[in-house]
């Protein structure tokens, strides 16, 4: 076996392991079809170093390990109904090139739409860490840095967020969901915990809204109930509201 073939085999094994057998689980469900996992080439060390130098922050070790094995991840599956096949879930982790910084600037100089900075609260309480170890909400006025992990098919943005007011190279990023109303919602303390959280929710559209005060839309809740009912019950019963932020049970 060639070195490249062996490398690809290792990559396929990694993707299978990182998805925790989710793809195989879905394939055995009678109402699921067209399960696809897109494998990608690994990112080399020089590209990772270039990203860190360009953004003046260090990727956490778990994210580095992920990108060193595969340049992003995409898992999709459909639900088979009586008359048609419709999208059921889409889990995506952006490639390193698409791990771009989110900025609060307006798209147009004359736009009257509010920016993220406009909507940020001036309350000192928002700058403090909440009980239970949840970091304070990201604030661009505090020079936080947010990088796009998943565009969520237009329903919001999952971001890897580095806190402000600390030495940037020493900052530990957490993962947050930025909804369409430009409100931040805490998801997980690190990259690997977020990946597990996304996998157990099978990439079902809008699942991140489970961790908002208003919850997911009815259709999402229906799909979650059909495919991950135990997890949905756990989300609703186990996570608590601490300082106005819902803590996901990872």
mmCIF file of C-alpha atoms in Angstrom:
data_model
loop_
_atom_site.group_PDB
_atom_site.id
_atom_site.type_symbol
_atom_site.label_atom_id
_atom_site.label_comp_id
_atom_site.label_asym_id
_atom_site.label_seq_id
_atom_site.Cartn_x
_atom_site.Cartn_y
_atom_site.Cartn_z
ATOM 1 C CA UNK A 1 0.000 0.000 0.000
ATOM 2 C CA UNK A 2 1.336 3.441 -0.951
ATOM 3 C CA UNK A 3 2.026 6.083 1.694
ATOM 4 C CA UNK A 4 -0.778 8.275 0.291
ATOM 5 C CA UNK A 5 -3.262 5.391 0.294
ATOM 6 C CA UNK A 6 -2.329 4.578 3.888
ATOM 7 C CA UNK A 7 -2.797 8.231 4.809
ATOM 8 C CA UNK A 8 -6.253 8.323 3.221
ATOM 9 C CA UNK A 9 -7.178 5.122 5.048
ATOM 10 C CA UNK A 10 -6.154 6.749 8.335
ATOM 11 C CA UNK A 11 -8.260 9.793 7.435
ATOM 12 C CA UNK A 12 -11.346 7.675 6.704
ATOM 13 C CA UNK A 13 -10.831 5.892 10.032
ATOM 14 C CA UNK A 14 -10.549 9.254 11.813
ATOM 15 C CA UNK A 15 -13.744 10.574 10.209
ATOM 16 C CA UNK A 16 -15.551 7.404 11.229
ATOM 17 C CA UNK A 17 -14.285 7.754 14.792
ATOM 18 C CA UNK A 18 -14.956 11.483 15.062
ATOM 19 C CA UNK A 19 -18.555 11.000 13.965
ATOM 20 C CA UNK A 20 -18.918 8.419 16.772
ATOM 21 C CA UNK A 21 -20.547 5.992 14.368
ATOM 22 C CA UNK A 22 -23.374 8.476 13.737
ATOM 23 C CA UNK A 23 -23.332 7.839 9.993
ATOM 24 C CA UNK A 24 -23.624 4.077 10.490
ATOM 25 C CA UNK A 25 -26.378 4.593 13.048
ATOM 26 C CA UNK A 26 -28.351 6.744 10.618
ATOM 27 C CA UNK A 27 -27.903 4.270 7.767
ATOM 28 C CA UNK A 28 -29.672 1.585 9.806
ATOM 29 C CA UNK A 29 -32.756 3.701 10.445
ATOM 30 C CA UNK A 30 -35.628 2.759 8.083
ATOM 31 C CA UNK A 31 -36.793 6.362 7.648
ATOM 32 C CA UNK A 32 -33.328 7.718 6.781
ATOM 33 C CA UNK A 33 -31.614 7.687 3.391
ATOM 34 C CA UNK A 34 -28.792 9.343 1.456
ATOM 35 C CA UNK A 35 -26.386 9.530 4.386
ATOM 36 C CA UNK A 36 -23.174 11.148 3.173
ATOM 37 C CA UNK A 37 -19.953 12.060 4.955
ATOM 38 C CA UNK A 38 -17.570 14.270 3.024
ATOM 39 C CA UNK A 39 -13.948 13.358 3.764
ATOM 40 C CA UNK A 40 -11.327 16.043 3.172
ATOM 41 C CA UNK A 41 -7.554 16.164 3.003
ATOM 42 C CA UNK A 42 -5.743 17.052 6.246
ATOM 43 C CA UNK A 43 -4.284 20.517 6.826
ATOM 44 C CA UNK A 44 -0.500 20.688 7.086
ATOM 45 C CA UNK A 45 1.335 22.309 9.964
ATOM 46 C CA UNK A 46 2.461 25.300 7.905
ATOM 47 C CA UNK A 47 -1.144 26.218 7.025
ATOM 48 C CA UNK A 48 -2.155 26.010 10.693
ATOM 49 C CA UNK A 49 0.794 28.202 11.690
ATOM 50 C CA UNK A 50 -0.095 30.694 8.944
ATOM 51 C CA UNK A 51 -3.694 30.930 10.217
ATOM 52 C CA UNK A 52 -2.491 31.582 13.765
ATOM 53 C CA UNK A 53 -0.005 34.218 12.635
ATOM 54 C CA UNK A 54 -2.580 35.983 10.473
ATOM 55 C CA UNK A 55 -5.152 36.185 13.276
ATOM 56 C CA UNK A 56 -2.681 36.597 16.163
ATOM 57 C CA UNK A 57 -4.220 33.799 18.238
ATOM 58 C CA UNK A 58 -3.506 30.121 18.802
ATOM 59 C CA UNK A 59 -5.914 27.395 17.782
ATOM 60 C CA UNK A 60 -6.725 25.128 20.737
ATOM 61 C CA UNK A 61 -5.089 21.702 20.673
ATOM 62 C CA UNK A 62 -8.339 19.834 19.963
ATOM 63 C CA UNK A 63 -9.089 22.039 16.937
ATOM 64 C CA UNK A 64 -5.513 21.607 15.699
ATOM 65 C CA UNK A 65 -5.833 17.830 15.961
ATOM 66 C CA UNK A 66 -9.100 17.961 14.049
ATOM 67 C CA UNK A 67 -7.723 20.045 11.174
ATOM 68 C CA UNK A 68 -4.523 17.995 11.123
ATOM 69 C CA UNK A 69 -6.699 15.003 10.217
ATOM 70 C CA UNK A 70 -9.394 16.543 8.007
ATOM 71 C CA UNK A 71 -9.948 20.037 6.609
ATOM 72 C CA UNK A 72 -13.478 20.386 7.891
ATOM 73 C CA UNK A 73 -16.361 17.954 8.073
ATOM 74 C CA UNK A 74 -19.764 17.612 6.452
ATOM 75 C CA UNK A 75 -22.417 15.052 7.344
ATOM 76 C CA UNK A 76 -25.799 15.106 5.583
ATOM 77 C CA UNK A 77 -28.835 12.834 5.631
ATOM 78 C CA UNK A 78 -32.406 12.830 4.351
ATOM 79 C CA UNK A 79 -35.718 11.734 5.828
ATOM 80 C CA UNK A 80 -37.748 9.340 3.702
ATOM 81 C CA UNK A 81 -41.473 10.055 3.760
ATOM 82 C CA UNK A 82 -44.300 8.299 1.951
ATOM 83 C CA UNK A 83 -44.128 10.539 -1.097
ATOM 84 C CA UNK A 84 -40.700 12.183 -1.042
ATOM 85 C CA UNK A 85 -37.249 12.506 0.444
ATOM 86 C CA UNK A 86 -36.514 15.675 2.388
ATOM 87 C CA UNK A 87 -33.420 17.047 4.185
ATOM 88 C CA UNK A 88 -33.143 15.723 7.721
ATOM 89 C CA UNK A 89 -29.804 16.944 9.035
ATOM 90 C CA UNK A 90 -26.620 18.716 7.987
ATOM 91 C CA UNK A 91 -23.664 18.877 10.325
ATOM 92 C CA UNK A 92 -20.814 21.055 9.095
ATOM 93 C CA UNK A 93 -17.457 22.204 10.417
ATOM 94 C CA UNK A 94 -15.894 24.804 8.134
ATOM 95 C CA UNK A 95 -12.580 24.203 6.426
ATOM 96 C CA UNK A 96 -9.641 26.169 7.787
ATOM 97 C CA UNK A 97 -9.902 28.623 4.874
ATOM 98 C CA UNK A 98 -13.521 29.311 5.838
ATOM 99 C CA UNK A 99 -12.723 29.665 9.532
ATOM 100 C CA UNK A 100 -13.025 33.389 9.012
ATOM 101 C CA UNK A 101 -13.289 36.148 11.558
ATOM 102 C CA UNK A 102 -16.738 37.611 12.227
ATOM 103 C CA UNK A 103 -16.660 41.390 12.511
ATOM 104 C CA UNK A 104 -19.311 43.824 13.815
ATOM 105 C CA UNK A 105 -18.954 46.264 10.903
ATOM 106 C CA UNK A 106 -21.943 47.256 8.775
ATOM 107 C CA UNK A 107 -22.130 45.914 5.239
ATOM 108 C CA UNK A 108 -22.923 49.360 3.878
ATOM 109 C CA UNK A 109 -21.689 52.756 5.037
ATOM 110 C CA UNK A 110 -25.212 54.207 4.843
ATOM 111 C CA UNK A 111 -26.983 51.174 6.294
ATOM 112 C CA UNK A 112 -29.401 51.911 9.136
ATOM 113 C CA UNK A 113 -29.326 48.322 10.365
ATOM 114 C CA UNK A 114 -27.741 47.864 13.813
ATOM 115 C CA UNK A 115 -24.354 46.208 14.138
ATOM 116 C CA UNK A 116 -23.262 43.749 16.807
ATOM 117 C CA UNK A 117 -21.590 46.573 18.707
ATOM 118 C CA UNK A 118 -24.827 48.602 18.621
ATOM 119 C CA UNK A 119 -26.690 45.738 20.276
ATOM 120 C CA UNK A 120 -24.112 44.943 22.936
ATOM 121 C CA UNK A 121 -25.254 45.718 26.455
ATOM 122 C CA UNK A 122 -23.310 48.191 28.580
ATOM 123 C CA UNK A 123 -24.176 46.253 31.725
ATOM 124 C CA UNK A 124 -21.192 45.351 33.886
ATOM 125 C CA UNK A 125 -22.964 42.102 34.762
ATOM 126 C CA UNK A 126 -22.512 40.902 31.191
ATOM 127 C CA UNK A 127 -18.734 41.290 31.565
ATOM 128 C CA UNK A 128 -18.532 38.891 34.499
ATOM 129 C CA UNK A 129 -18.237 35.126 34.360
ATOM 130 C CA UNK A 130 -21.528 33.456 35.244
ATOM 131 C CA UNK A 131 -21.972 30.888 38.002
ATOM 132 C CA UNK A 132 -21.051 27.410 36.816
ATOM 133 C CA UNK A 133 -18.006 28.581 34.887
ATOM 134 C CA UNK A 134 -19.841 29.920 31.831
ATOM 135 C CA UNK A 135 -17.750 32.716 30.325
ATOM 136 C CA UNK A 136 -19.244 36.175 29.940
ATOM 137 C CA UNK A 137 -21.019 36.921 26.692
ATOM 138 C CA UNK A 138 -18.712 37.895 23.823
ATOM 139 C CA UNK A 139 -18.347 41.629 23.289
ATOM 140 C CA UNK A 140 -16.543 43.174 20.354
ATOM 141 C CA UNK A 141 -16.024 46.344 22.365
ATOM 142 C CA UNK A 142 -13.861 44.167 24.642
ATOM 143 C CA UNK A 143 -11.838 43.055 21.595
ATOM 144 C CA UNK A 144 -13.125 39.491 21.490
ATOM 145 C CA UNK A 145 -12.416 37.498 18.337
ATOM 146 C CA UNK A 146 -15.049 35.231 16.783
ATOM 147 C CA UNK A 147 -14.418 32.741 13.976
ATOM 148 C CA UNK A 148 -17.122 31.019 11.930
ATOM 149 C CA UNK A 149 -17.322 27.260 12.529
ATOM 150 C CA UNK A 150 -20.736 26.599 10.981
ATOM 151 C CA UNK A 151 -23.008 28.992 9.013
ATOM 152 C CA UNK A 152 -26.024 26.881 10.131
ATOM 153 C CA UNK A 153 -27.639 27.137 6.669
ATOM 154 C CA UNK A 154 -28.492 30.785 7.305
ATOM 155 C CA UNK A 155 -30.255 30.281 10.652
ATOM 156 C CA UNK A 156 -27.401 31.764 12.665
ATOM 157 C CA UNK A 157 -23.669 31.265 13.164
ATOM 158 C CA UNK A 158 -21.731 28.901 15.388
ATOM 159 C CA UNK A 159 -18.465 30.608 16.336
ATOM 160 C CA UNK A 160 -15.218 29.785 18.073
ATOM 161 C CA UNK A 161 -14.864 32.814 20.343
ATOM 162 C CA UNK A 162 -11.717 34.133 21.999
ATOM 163 C CA UNK A 163 -12.492 36.399 24.959
ATOM 164 C CA UNK A 164 -11.233 39.946 25.107
ATOM 165 C CA UNK A 165 -9.261 41.686 27.847
ATOM 166 C CA UNK A 166 -6.713 38.864 28.084
ATOM 167 C CA UNK A 167 -3.417 38.090 26.438
ATOM 168 C CA UNK A 168 -4.520 36.848 23.026
ATOM 169 C CA UNK A 169 -1.997 34.030 22.750
ATOM 170 C CA UNK A 170 -3.081 32.692 26.144
ATOM 171 C CA UNK A 171 -6.819 32.981 25.523
ATOM 172 C CA UNK A 172 -8.893 29.792 25.569
ATOM 173 C CA UNK A 173 -11.799 29.942 23.109
ATOM 174 C CA UNK A 174 -15.285 28.628 23.812
ATOM 175 C CA UNK A 175 -18.098 27.959 21.333
ATOM 176 C CA UNK A 176 -21.142 30.226 21.010
ATOM 177 C CA UNK A 177 -24.225 30.465 18.802
ATOM 178 C CA UNK A 178 -25.009 33.861 17.292
ATOM 179 C CA UNK A 179 -28.688 33.877 16.350
ATOM 180 C CA UNK A 180 -30.300 35.976 13.627
ATOM 181 C CA UNK A 181 -31.252 38.622 16.172
ATOM 182 C CA UNK A 182 -27.510 39.012 16.901
ATOM 183 C CA UNK A 183 -27.777 37.534 20.394
ATOM 184 C CA UNK A 184 -25.013 35.248 21.722
ATOM 185 C CA UNK A 185 -25.854 31.882 23.323
ATOM 186 C CA UNK A 186 -23.291 29.669 25.040
ATOM 187 C CA UNK A 187 -22.875 26.151 23.610
ATOM 188 C CA UNK A 188 -19.704 24.545 24.944
ATOM 189 C CA UNK A 189 -16.382 25.219 26.699
ATOM 190 C CA UNK A 190 -14.227 23.937 23.833
ATOM 191 C CA UNK A 191 -14.155 22.705 20.242
ATOM 192 C CA UNK A 192 -14.292 18.971 20.944
ATOM 193 C CA UNK A 193 -17.262 19.356 23.300
ATOM 194 C CA UNK A 194 -19.104 21.293 20.606
ATOM 195 C CA UNK A 195 -18.403 18.578 18.030
ATOM 196 C CA UNK A 196 -19.875 15.954 20.357
ATOM 197 C CA UNK A 197 -22.890 18.188 21.002
ATOM 198 C CA UNK A 198 -23.502 18.641 17.264
ATOM 199 C CA UNK A 199 -23.166 14.901 16.651
ATOM 200 C CA UNK A 200 -25.645 13.857 19.338
ATOM 201 C CA UNK A 201 -28.163 16.267 17.797
ATOM 202 C CA UNK A 202 -27.467 14.659 14.374
ATOM 203 C CA UNK A 203 -27.002 18.061 12.721
ATOM 204 C CA UNK A 204 -30.783 18.575 12.729
ATOM 205 C CA UNK A 205 -31.448 22.123 11.437
ATOM 206 C CA UNK A 206 -31.827 24.791 14.149
ATOM 207 C CA UNK A 207 -30.859 22.386 16.958
ATOM 208 C CA UNK A 208 -28.720 25.181 18.447
ATOM 209 C CA UNK A 209 -31.941 27.013 19.371
ATOM 210 C CA UNK A 210 -32.485 24.401 22.078
ATOM 211 C CA UNK A 211 -29.987 26.480 24.056
ATOM 212 C CA UNK A 212 -31.779 29.789 23.625
ATOM 213 C CA UNK A 213 -34.513 31.130 25.939
ATOM 214 C CA UNK A 214 -37.206 30.555 23.290
ATOM 215 C CA UNK A 215 -36.168 27.088 22.130
ATOM 216 C CA UNK A 216 -36.227 25.496 18.658
ATOM 217 C CA UNK A 217 -39.004 26.027 16.098
ATOM 218 C CA UNK A 218 -41.837 23.442 16.084
ATOM 219 C CA UNK A 219 -40.556 21.551 13.013
ATOM 220 C CA UNK A 220 -37.094 21.178 14.544
ATOM 221 C CA UNK A 221 -38.595 19.995 17.809
ATOM 222 C CA UNK A 222 -40.659 17.440 15.891
ATOM 223 C CA UNK A 223 -37.574 16.019 14.134
ATOM 224 C CA UNK A 224 -35.579 16.019 17.368
ATOM 225 C CA UNK A 225 -38.429 14.152 19.066
ATOM 226 C CA UNK A 226 -38.484 11.570 16.272
ATOM 227 C CA UNK A 227 -34.748 10.874 16.103
ATOM 228 C CA UNK A 228 -33.167 11.932 19.422
ATOM 229 C CA UNK A 229 -36.082 12.023 21.845
ATOM 230 C CA UNK A 230 -33.950 11.042 24.850
ATOM 231 C CA UNK A 231 -31.442 13.779 24.084
ATOM 232 C CA UNK A 232 -34.213 16.356 23.664
ATOM 233 C CA UNK A 233 -35.653 15.362 27.028
ATOM 234 C CA UNK A 234 -32.170 15.653 28.551
ATOM 235 C CA UNK A 235 -31.739 19.115 27.018
ATOM 236 C CA UNK A 236 -35.045 20.284 28.412
ATOM 237 C CA UNK A 237 -34.585 18.801 31.885
ATOM 238 C CA UNK A 238 -30.854 18.869 32.596
ATOM 239 C CA UNK A 239 -29.605 22.223 31.379
ATOM 240 C CA UNK A 240 -30.227 25.102 33.720
ATOM 241 C CA UNK A 241 -30.373 28.850 33.346
ATOM 242 C CA UNK A 242 -27.394 30.519 34.998
ATOM 243 C CA UNK A 243 -27.117 34.274 34.768
ATOM 244 C CA UNK A 244 -29.466 34.339 31.797
ATOM 245 C CA UNK A 245 -27.352 31.819 29.847
ATOM 246 C CA UNK A 246 -28.437 28.233 29.336
ATOM 247 C CA UNK A 247 -25.778 25.655 30.113
ATOM 248 C CA UNK A 248 -25.774 22.675 27.731
ATOM 249 C CA UNK A 249 -25.142 19.276 29.323
ATOM 250 C CA UNK A 250 -22.185 18.162 27.186
#
